[in-house]
C-alpha positions as CSV (number, residue, x, y, z in Angstrom):
1,M,105.3,87.5,116.9
2,R,106.2,87.0,113.1
3,D,102.7,87.8,111.9
4,L,102.6,90.9,114.5
5,A,105.7,92.3,113.0
6,L,104.2,91.9,109.6
7,A,101.0,93.5,110.5
8,L,102.9,96.3,112.3
9,L,105.1,96.8,108.8
10,A,101.8,96.8,107.0
11,A,100.3,99.8,109.0
12,F,103.8,101.4,108.7
13,C,103.7,101.2,105.1
14,F,100.1,102.7,104.8
15,G,101.3,105.3,107.2
16,C,104.2,106.1,104.7
17,T,101.5,106.5,101.9
18,I,99.6,109.2,103.6
19,V,102.9,111.1,104.2
20,L,103.9,110.7,100.6
21,Q,100.6,111.7,99.1
22,R,100.8,114.8,101.7
23,W,104.0,115.7,100.1
24,V,102.9,115.0,96.5
25,A,99.7,117.4,97.1
26,K,101.8,120.2,98.5
27,E,104.0,119.9,95.1
28,G,100.7,120.8,93.5
29,V,99.9,117.8,91.6
30,S,96.4,117.2,90.7
31,S,94.6,114.3,92.3
32,S,93.6,112.7,88.9
33,T,97.6,112.8,88.1
34,A,98.9,111.6,91.3
35,L,96.2,108.8,92.1
36,G,95.9,107.7,88.4
37,L,99.8,106.9,88.4
38,R,99.5,105.5,91.8
39,F,96.9,103.0,91.2
40,W,98.0,101.9,87.8
41,M,101.4,101.0,89.0
42,A,100.2,99.6,92.4
43,G,97.7,97.6,90.3
44,L,99.9,96.0,87.9
45,F,102.4,95.1,90.4
46,L,99.5,93.3,92.2
47,L,98.6,91.5,89.3
48,A,102.3,90.3,89.1
49,V,102.1,89.5,92.9
50,L,99.0,87.3,92.1
51,R,100.7,85.4,89.4
52,V,103.9,84.8,91.3
53,V,101.9,83.5,94.6
54,G,99.4,81.5,92.2
55,R,96.3,83.3,93.5
56,P,93.2,83.6,91.0
57,L,93.9,86.4,88.4
58,L,90.2,87.2,88.1
59,P,87.3,87.2,90.6
60,P,85.0,84.1,90.4
61,R,82.1,84.3,87.9
62,G,79.0,86.5,89.3
63,E,81.3,88.8,91.2
64,R,83.6,90.4,88.5
65,F,81.4,93.4,87.8
66,W,81.1,93.9,91.4
67,A,84.7,93.7,92.2
68,I,85.7,96.3,89.4
69,F,82.6,98.4,90.5
70,L,83.9,98.8,93.8
71,G,87.0,100.4,92.3
72,I,85.7,102.4,89.7
73,G,82.4,103.4,91.4
74,L,83.5,103.7,95.1
75,Y,87.4,103.7,95.7
76,T,87.8,106.3,92.7
77,F,85.6,108.7,94.8
78,E,87.1,107.7,97.9
79,S,90.7,108.3,97.3
80,T,90.0,111.4,95.4
81,C,88.3,112.9,98.5
82,F,91.2,111.7,100.7
83,Y,93.6,113.2,98.4
84,L,91.9,116.7,98.4
85,A,91.7,116.6,101.9
86,L,95.4,116.2,102.4
87,E,95.5,119.4,100.0
88,R,93.4,121.2,102.6
89,G,94.9,119.5,105.9
90,T,98.1,118.3,107.3
91,A,98.8,114.4,107.2
92,A,98.4,114.2,111.1
93,A,95.0,115.6,110.9
94,V,93.6,113.8,107.8
95,S,94.7,110.5,109.0
96,L,93.4,111.1,112.7
97,L,89.8,112.1,111.2
98,F,89.7,109.3,108.8
99,Y,89.9,106.8,111.6
100,M,86.4,107.6,112.5
101,Y,85.3,105.0,109.8
102,P,85.1,102.2,112.1
103,A,82.4,103.9,114.0
104,V,80.8,104.6,110.7
105,V,80.6,101.0,109.8
106,T,79.5,99.8,113.1
107,I,76.3,102.2,112.9
108,V,75.6,100.8,109.5
109,E,76.1,97.4,110.5
110,V,73.6,97.8,113.4
111,A,71.1,99.7,111.2
112,L,71.4,96.7,108.7
113,G,70.6,94.4,111.7
114,T,74.0,92.5,111.2
115,M,75.1,93.7,114.7
116,R,73.8,94.2,118.2
117,V,74.3,97.3,119.9
118,R,76.5,96.5,123.3
119,L,77.8,98.9,125.8
120,V,81.4,98.5,124.4
121,T,80.3,99.4,121.2
122,S,78.3,102.6,122.1
123,V,81.5,103.8,124.0
124,S,83.7,103.2,120.9
125,L,81.2,105.4,118.9
126,L,81.3,108.1,121.3
127,L,85.1,108.1,121.6
128,A,85.4,108.1,117.8
129,L,83.0,111.1,117.4
130,V,84.2,113.0,120.1
131,G,87.6,112.7,119.0
132,G,87.0,113.6,115.5
133,T,85.4,116.7,116.7
134,I,88.3,117.7,118.8
135,V,90.7,117.3,115.8
136,A,88.3,119.2,113.7
137,V,87.7,122.1,116.1
138,G,90.7,122.2,118.4
139,G,93.3,121.7,115.6
140,G,92.4,125.1,113.9
141,R,92.8,126.1,110.4
142,V,96.5,125.4,110.5
143,A,95.7,121.6,111.0
144,I,92.8,121.3,108.5
145,S,90.5,123.6,106.9
146,V,86.5,123.4,106.8
147,G,86.8,122.1,103.4
148,G,89.2,119.7,104.4
149,V,87.0,118.3,107.2
150,G,84.1,118.0,104.5
151,F,86.4,115.9,102.0
152,V,87.5,113.7,104.9
153,L,84.0,112.7,106.0
154,G,83.3,112.4,102.1
155,S,85.9,109.8,102.3
156,I,84.7,108.1,105.3
157,A,81.4,107.8,104.1
158,I,82.4,106.3,100.7
159,F,84.9,104.0,102.4
160,S,82.5,102.8,105.0
161,T,80.1,102.0,101.9
162,Y,82.8,100.2,100.3
163,V,83.6,97.8,103.4
164,V,79.9,97.1,104.0
165,L,79.1,96.4,100.3
166,G,82.1,94.7,99.6
167,H,81.6,92.1,102.3
168,R,78.2,91.2,100.8
169,V,78.8,91.2,96.8
170,I,82.2,89.7,96.4
171,P,82.1,87.1,99.3
172,R,83.8,84.5,97.3
173,T,86.7,86.5,95.7
174,D,90.4,86.0,97.0
175,A,91.0,89.0,99.4
176,L,94.3,89.9,97.3
177,T,92.4,89.4,93.8
178,A,89.7,91.7,95.1
179,A,92.3,94.4,96.4
180,T,94.1,94.3,92.7
181,W,90.8,94.9,90.9
182,T,89.9,97.5,93.3
183,A,93.4,99.1,92.5
184,L,93.0,98.6,88.7
185,G,89.2,99.9,89.0
186,A,90.3,102.9,90.8
187,A,93.0,103.5,88.3
188,V,90.3,103.5,85.5
189,G,88.1,105.5,87.4
190,V,90.7,108.6,88.3
191,T,91.9,108.6,84.8
192,V,88.5,109.0,83.2
193,L,88.2,111.8,85.9
194,G,91.3,113.5,84.8
195,I,90.2,113.3,81.2
196,G,86.8,114.6,81.7
197,Q,88.5,117.6,83.9
198,Q,91.4,118.0,81.7
199,A,93.3,117.8,84.9
200,L,96.0,115.3,83.8
201,H,99.5,116.7,83.5
202,R,103.0,115.6,83.8
203,P,104.4,115.8,87.4
204,S,107.9,117.5,88.1
205,G,110.8,114.9,88.3
206,R,110.6,114.9,92.4
207,A,106.8,114.6,92.5
208,F,106.9,111.7,89.9
209,V,109.5,109.9,92.0
210,A,107.3,110.5,95.1
211,I,104.3,108.9,93.2
212,V,106.3,105.9,92.1
213,A,107.6,105.4,95.7
214,T,103.7,105.9,97.0
215,A,102.8,103.0,94.5
216,A,105.4,100.7,95.5
217,V,104.5,100.8,99.0
218,T,101.0,100.7,98.6
219,A,101.6,97.4,96.8
220,I,103.7,96.1,99.4
221,A,101.2,97.3,102.1
222,F,98.2,95.7,100.4
223,T,100.5,92.5,99.9
224,L,101.3,92.6,103.6
225,F,97.7,93.5,104.9
226,F,96.3,90.5,103.1
227,V,99.1,87.9,104.4
228,V,98.0,89.2,107.9
229,L,94.6,89.0,107.4
230,T,94.8,85.2,106.6
231,R,96.9,84.7,109.6
232,L,95.4,86.8,112.4
233,G,92.0,87.3,111.1
234,P,89.6,90.3,110.6
235,S,89.4,91.6,114.0
236,R,92.9,91.5,115.2
237,T,94.2,92.9,112.0
238,A,92.0,95.9,112.1
239,I,93.0,96.8,115.6
240,V,96.5,96.9,114.5
241,M,95.7,98.6,111.1
242,A,94.6,101.5,113.5
243,L,98.4,102.1,114.0
244,E,98.6,103.5,110.7
245,A,97.2,107.0,112.0
246,V,99.7,106.8,114.6
247,F,102.8,106.1,112.2
248,G,101.2,109.0,109.9
249,V,101.2,111.5,112.5
250,V,104.8,110.5,113.6
251,L,106.2,110.6,110.1
252,S,104.5,113.7,109.2
253,A,106.3,115.5,112.1
254,I,109.6,114.1,111.4
255,F,109.7,114.5,107.3
256,L,107.2,117.2,106.8
257,G,107.7,119.2,109.8
258,E,104.0,119.5,110.7
259,G,103.6,120.4,114.2
260,L,100.8,119.0,116.4
261,R,98.7,121.0,118.9
262,P,97.8,119.2,122.1
263,L,94.3,119.1,121.3
264,V,94.8,117.2,118.1
265,L,96.8,114.7,119.9
266,V,94.1,114.3,122.6
267,G,91.5,113.7,119.8
268,G,93.9,111.2,117.8
269,A,94.0,109.4,121.2
270,A,90.4,109.2,121.4
271,I,89.9,108.3,117.9
272,L,92.4,105.5,118.0
273,A,90.9,104.2,121.2
274,G,87.3,104.3,119.7
275,A,88.6,102.2,116.6
276,V,90.1,99.5,118.8
277,L,87.1,99.0,120.7
278,A,84.9,99.0,117.7
279,A,87.1,96.3,116.2
280,I,87.1,94.2,119.7
281,S,83.3,94.7,120.1
282,Q,82.8,92.9,116.9
283,P,82.5,89.2,116.5
284,A,85.2,87.8,114.0
285,E,82.6,86.3,111.8
286,Q,80.6,89.6,111.1
287,Q,83.5,91.9,110.7
288,E,85.5,92.6,107.3
289,A,88.5,94.3,107.4
290,A,89.5,96.3,104.4
291,P,92.8,98.3,103.3
292,P,93.0,101.9,104.0
293,P,93.3,104.4,101.4
């Protein structure tokens, strides 16, 4: 029960980050500023956690380049797409749409020949794709714009690549170490993008407090996630992490006043059902859970 409680707390924290990012986006803070501050602070906090718990500060030789590349080359653009989607849609619609990613990962795994097609897998894919369509179309522009859907799909594609590639190129890297360098790599990447686009600016006092809160919750969520991962295993952890979308929907309705159309709830339920089935259908040794954005 304690492990399950920690997993639920991790999912709740990830749901909080979605709502906080949506609030910061509504304040007009650029993606480079918001994400740069978030990942720098979260990465430095995670470095401190590594030191305290005695985990390796650096990935093993041969994997350091890839660990940093995953942050700079992939997570930078994934998180930017996700934030841009939050500028164009409600936190509920974005988070529910994003949870089509288990279906995408499953398709890639099947295409690579590392996973066999089974009935339960096919059903999970259908549920996720139908649910995503319902959210995108049935929610209306009040829920998320066409551009917002495009950025969510971009985020899904990049994150799915991150999950599949990360499982192969950093197999010996400690999970918490990988998360730390993903955050630091993303911080570097987002900052460089911001400098190149001249998009870095000083956020308002309220927005800065929200960004600090997002960074703190991100670090806590990452830490809890990897604690749970070692105790429950990838499959069970991934199932519980699907509840991040549910927490995001509920919290956005409570704190952001974002109303939900019935079709959005129906689509969200289908996406979550597909995510759970996808996790159940994958053998533990073939599945790699990864922290959500």
